[in-house]
Coordinates of C-alpha atoms in Angstrom, one line a residue:
M1 CA -6.5 10.4 -25.6
A2 CA -9.3 9.4 -23.2
R3 CA -11.8 12.2 -22.5
K4 CA -12.2 13.4 -18.9
S5 CA -15.7 13.4 -17.4
Q6 CA -17.5 16.6 -16.5
R7 CA -17.4 15.5 -12.9
Y8 CA -13.6 15.1 -13.0
L9 CA -13.1 18.4 -14.7
K10 CA -15.2 20.2 -12.2
A11 CA -13.3 18.6 -9.3
R12 CA -10.0 19.5 -10.9
E13 CA -11.1 23.2 -10.9
S14 CA -11.1 23.2 -7.1
V15 CA -7.4 22.2 -7.0
D16 CA -4.6 24.6 -7.8
R17 CA -2.1 22.4 -9.5
S18 CA 0.7 24.8 -8.8
T19 CA 0.2 24.7 -5.0
R20 CA 1.5 22.2 -2.5
Y21 CA -1.1 21.9 0.2
P22 CA -0.6 21.1 4.0
L23 CA -1.7 17.6 4.9
E24 CA -5.0 18.7 6.6
E25 CA -6.0 20.8 3.6
C26 CA -4.8 18.2 1.1
V27 CA -7.0 15.5 2.7
K28 CA -10.0 17.8 2.8
L29 CA -9.8 18.5 -0.9
V30 CA -9.4 14.8 -1.7
K31 CA -12.5 14.0 0.4
D32 CA -14.5 16.8 -1.1
N33 CA -13.8 15.6 -4.6
A34 CA -14.4 11.9 -3.9
N35 CA -18.0 12.0 -5.1
A36 CA -18.3 8.8 -7.1
K37 CA -21.1 6.3 -6.5
F38 CA -18.8 4.0 -4.5
D39 CA -16.4 4.4 -1.6
E40 CA -13.3 5.6 -3.3
T41 CA -9.8 4.4 -2.2
V42 CA -7.5 7.2 -1.1
E43 CA -3.9 6.7 -2.2
V44 CA -0.5 8.5 -1.5
A45 CA 2.1 8.5 -4.3
I46 CA 5.7 9.6 -3.6
L47 CA 8.5 10.4 -6.1
L48 CA 11.8 9.3 -4.5
G49 CA 15.3 10.5 -5.3
V50 CA 16.6 7.0 -5.8
N51 CA 17.7 5.0 -8.9
P52 CA 15.9 1.6 -8.6
R53 CA 18.2 0.1 -11.3
Y54 CA 20.7 -0.3 -8.4
P55 CA 19.8 -3.0 -5.8
D56 CA 21.0 -0.8 -2.9
Q57 CA 18.6 1.9 -3.8
I58 CA 15.4 -0.2 -4.0
V59 CA 12.9 1.0 -1.4
R60 CA 10.6 -1.8 -0.3
G61 CA 8.7 -2.4 2.9
T62 CA 5.4 -2.8 4.8
C63 CA 3.4 -0.6 7.1
I64 CA 0.5 -1.2 9.4
L65 CA -1.9 1.6 9.0
P66 CA -3.4 2.9 12.4
H67 CA -6.9 2.8 11.0
G68 CA -6.6 0.0 8.5
T69 CA -7.3 0.3 4.7
G70 CA -11.1 0.1 4.9
Q71 CA -11.0 -3.1 2.8
D72 CA -12.0 -6.6 3.7
V73 CA -8.7 -8.3 3.1
R74 CA -8.9 -11.9 2.0
V75 CA -5.8 -13.8 3.2
L76 CA -4.6 -17.1 1.7
A77 CA -2.2 -19.0 4.0
F78 CA 0.1 -21.8 2.9
A79 CA 0.7 -24.0 5.9
R80 CA 0.4 -27.5 7.3
G81 CA -0.4 -29.1 10.6
E82 CA -0.3 -26.9 13.7
K83 CA 0.7 -23.8 11.6
A84 CA -2.4 -24.3 9.4
D85 CA -4.6 -24.4 12.6
E86 CA -2.8 -21.2 13.8
A87 CA -3.6 -19.4 10.5
R88 CA -7.2 -20.4 10.7
E89 CA -7.5 -19.3 14.3
A90 CA -6.0 -15.9 13.3
G91 CA -8.7 -15.4 10.7
A92 CA -7.2 -16.6 7.4
D93 CA -9.9 -17.0 4.7
Y94 CA -8.2 -19.9 3.0
V95 CA -5.6 -22.3 4.4
G96 CA -3.9 -25.1 2.5
D97 CA -0.9 -26.3 0.5
E98 CA -0.7 -28.1 -2.9
D99 CA -4.5 -27.9 -3.3
Y100 CA -4.4 -24.1 -3.4
A101 CA -1.3 -24.0 -5.5
K102 CA -3.1 -26.1 -8.1
K103 CA -6.2 -23.8 -8.0
I104 CA -3.9 -20.7 -8.6
E105 CA -2.3 -22.5 -11.6
E106 CA -5.8 -23.0 -13.0
G107 CA -6.6 -19.3 -12.7
W108 CA -8.1 -18.8 -9.2
L109 CA -7.1 -15.4 -7.7
D110 CA -9.9 -14.6 -5.2
F111 CA -7.5 -13.3 -2.5
D112 CA -5.6 -10.1 -1.6
V113 CA -2.6 -11.3 0.5
V114 CA -0.6 -14.6 0.5
V115 CA 1.3 -15.6 3.6
A116 CA 3.3 -18.8 4.1
T117 CA 5.6 -20.8 6.4
P118 CA 9.1 -21.2 5.1
D119 CA 8.6 -24.9 4.3
M120 CA 5.8 -24.0 1.9
M121 CA 8.0 -22.0 -0.5
K122 CA 8.9 -25.2 -2.4
V123 CA 5.2 -25.5 -3.1
I124 CA 4.5 -22.0 -4.2
G125 CA 7.8 -21.2 -5.7
K126 CA 6.5 -22.2 -9.1
L127 CA 3.7 -19.7 -8.8
G128 CA 6.1 -16.7 -9.1
R129 CA 5.1 -15.8 -12.6
V130 CA 1.5 -15.6 -11.6
L131 CA 1.8 -14.0 -8.1
G132 CA 4.9 -11.9 -8.8
P133 CA 3.5 -9.4 -11.3
R134 CA 0.4 -8.9 -9.1
G135 CA 2.5 -8.2 -6.0
L136 CA 1.2 -11.3 -4.2
M137 CA 4.3 -13.4 -4.0
P138 CA 5.1 -13.9 -0.3
S139 CA 8.6 -12.8 0.9
P140 CA 10.6 -12.8 4.1
K141 CA 11.3 -9.1 3.4
T142 CA 7.6 -8.2 3.8
G143 CA 7.0 -10.6 6.7
T144 CA 4.7 -12.8 4.6
V145 CA 7.1 -15.8 4.8
T146 CA 7.4 -16.6 8.5
M147 CA 6.9 -19.2 11.2
E148 CA 4.7 -16.6 13.0
I149 CA 2.0 -17.3 10.5
G150 CA -0.8 -16.3 12.9
E151 CA 0.7 -12.9 13.5
A152 CA 1.2 -12.4 9.7
V153 CA -2.5 -13.2 9.1
R154 CA -3.6 -10.8 11.9
E155 CA -1.4 -8.0 10.6
S156 CA -2.8 -8.4 7.0
K157 CA -6.3 -8.4 8.3
A158 CA -5.6 -5.3 10.4
G159 CA -4.5 -3.2 7.4
K160 CA -0.9 -4.0 6.8
I161 CA 0.2 -2.7 3.3
S162 CA 3.2 -3.6 1.2
F163 CA 4.9 -1.3 -1.2
R164 CA 7.9 -1.2 -3.5
V165 CA 9.4 1.6 -5.6
D166 CA 8.8 1.2 -9.3
K167 CA 11.4 1.6 -12.1
T168 CA 10.7 5.3 -12.4
G169 CA 11.3 6.0 -8.7
N170 CA 7.7 6.3 -7.7
L171 CA 5.9 4.3 -5.0
H172 CA 2.3 4.4 -4.0
A173 CA 0.0 2.8 -1.4
P174 CA -3.6 3.0 -0.3
V175 CA -4.1 4.8 3.0
G176 CA -7.9 4.4 3.5
K177 CA -11.3 5.1 2.0
A178 CA -13.0 8.4 1.2
S179 CA -15.5 7.6 3.9
F180 CA -12.8 7.8 6.6
D181 CA -12.9 10.9 8.7
P182 CA -10.1 13.4 7.9
Q183 CA -8.0 12.6 11.0
Q184 CA -8.0 8.9 10.2
L185 CA -6.7 9.6 6.7
Q186 CA -4.1 12.0 8.0
D187 CA -2.9 9.5 10.6
N188 CA -2.6 6.7 7.9
A189 CA -0.9 9.0 5.4
L190 CA 1.6 10.1 8.1
A191 CA 2.3 6.5 9.1
F192 CA 3.0 5.5 5.5
I193 CA 5.3 8.5 4.8
E194 CA 7.1 8.0 8.1
K195 CA 7.8 4.4 7.2
V196 CA 9.1 5.4 3.7
N197 CA 11.4 8.0 5.3
Q198 CA 12.8 5.4 7.7
L199 CA 13.7 3.1 4.7
R200 CA 15.9 5.7 3.0
P201 CA 18.8 3.8 1.4
S202 CA 22.2 4.9 2.5
A203 CA 23.2 5.0 -1.2
A204 CA 20.5 7.6 -2.0
K205 CA 22.0 11.1 -2.5
G206 CA 20.4 14.5 -2.3
L207 CA 16.7 15.1 -1.7
Y208 CA 15.0 11.8 -0.8
M209 CA 11.3 12.5 -1.0
R210 CA 10.9 14.9 -3.9
K211 CA 7.2 15.1 -4.5
A212 CA 4.0 13.6 -3.0
T213 CA 0.4 13.5 -4.1
I214 CA -2.8 12.3 -2.5
S215 CA -5.8 11.3 -4.6
S216 CA -8.9 9.3 -4.6
T217 CA -9.8 6.6 -7.2
M218 CA -11.8 8.9 -9.4
G219 CA -10.6 12.3 -8.3
P220 CA -7.7 14.6 -9.3
G221 CA -4.3 14.4 -7.5
V222 CA -3.6 17.0 -4.8
K223 CA 0.0 17.9 -4.3
L224 CA 1.2 17.5 -0.7
D225 CA 3.5 20.0 1.0
L226 CA 6.2 17.7 2.3
S227 CA 7.7 20.4 4.5
D228 CA 4.4 20.3 6.5
V229 CA 4.7 16.6 6.8
R230 CA 8.3 16.8 8.0
T231 CA 7.2 19.3 10.7
R232 CA 4.5 16.9 11.8
L233 CA 6.9 14.0 11.9
Q234 CA 9.4 16.0 13.9
A235 CA 6.8 17.0 16.4
K236 CA 5.6 13.4 16.7
A237 CA 9.2 12.3 17.4
V238 CA 9.6 14.8 20.2
R239 CA 6.4 13.6 22.0

């Protein structure tokens, strides 16, 4: 078993592992304990009451965070002609077709998001075994295979995240950086949780969102009080 650092153990002492904290307090604890020498990523993890072995209980989607992810997202766009020009104008870092497919086959992976026009899927379909396990394979379900390629690029650059429940019923996503102010992290976390809630499968029975935790890259997880989140979302819906 890997040994925990003294810094991590000290941070964990500040968190009561038996307590579920309101969102505001949860974010404060995460920020206070994010004291690594780099700007740590803040992530929300949720345990869902679904069985991903059944296709009708898979939770998968995208969410545009109000304040972005805090990361410089490198976008690779597969497109030709006018659509290639559209992708470049929207800010895509790399635009091409067979040339980039060949580079990927040779091991090049210096990008964070892949978007494509539908006609390009015959070019990148063979890259599934490379891009799939890394969560980079474009798909119509996540809006990364579309004729509106410029909009797809802009959304990715602005902080659009993709998520999918894993085989144990957990899903997680980055919601910002430790350097964000508390309100930005709260807004982003709420946007993500709200989107997950909207995607509840009709086949899911019982309690849908069972547990949630917020953590930074090097810090301990802080349990989130989901009843507090539900109250906030209800208040937001009324406004």
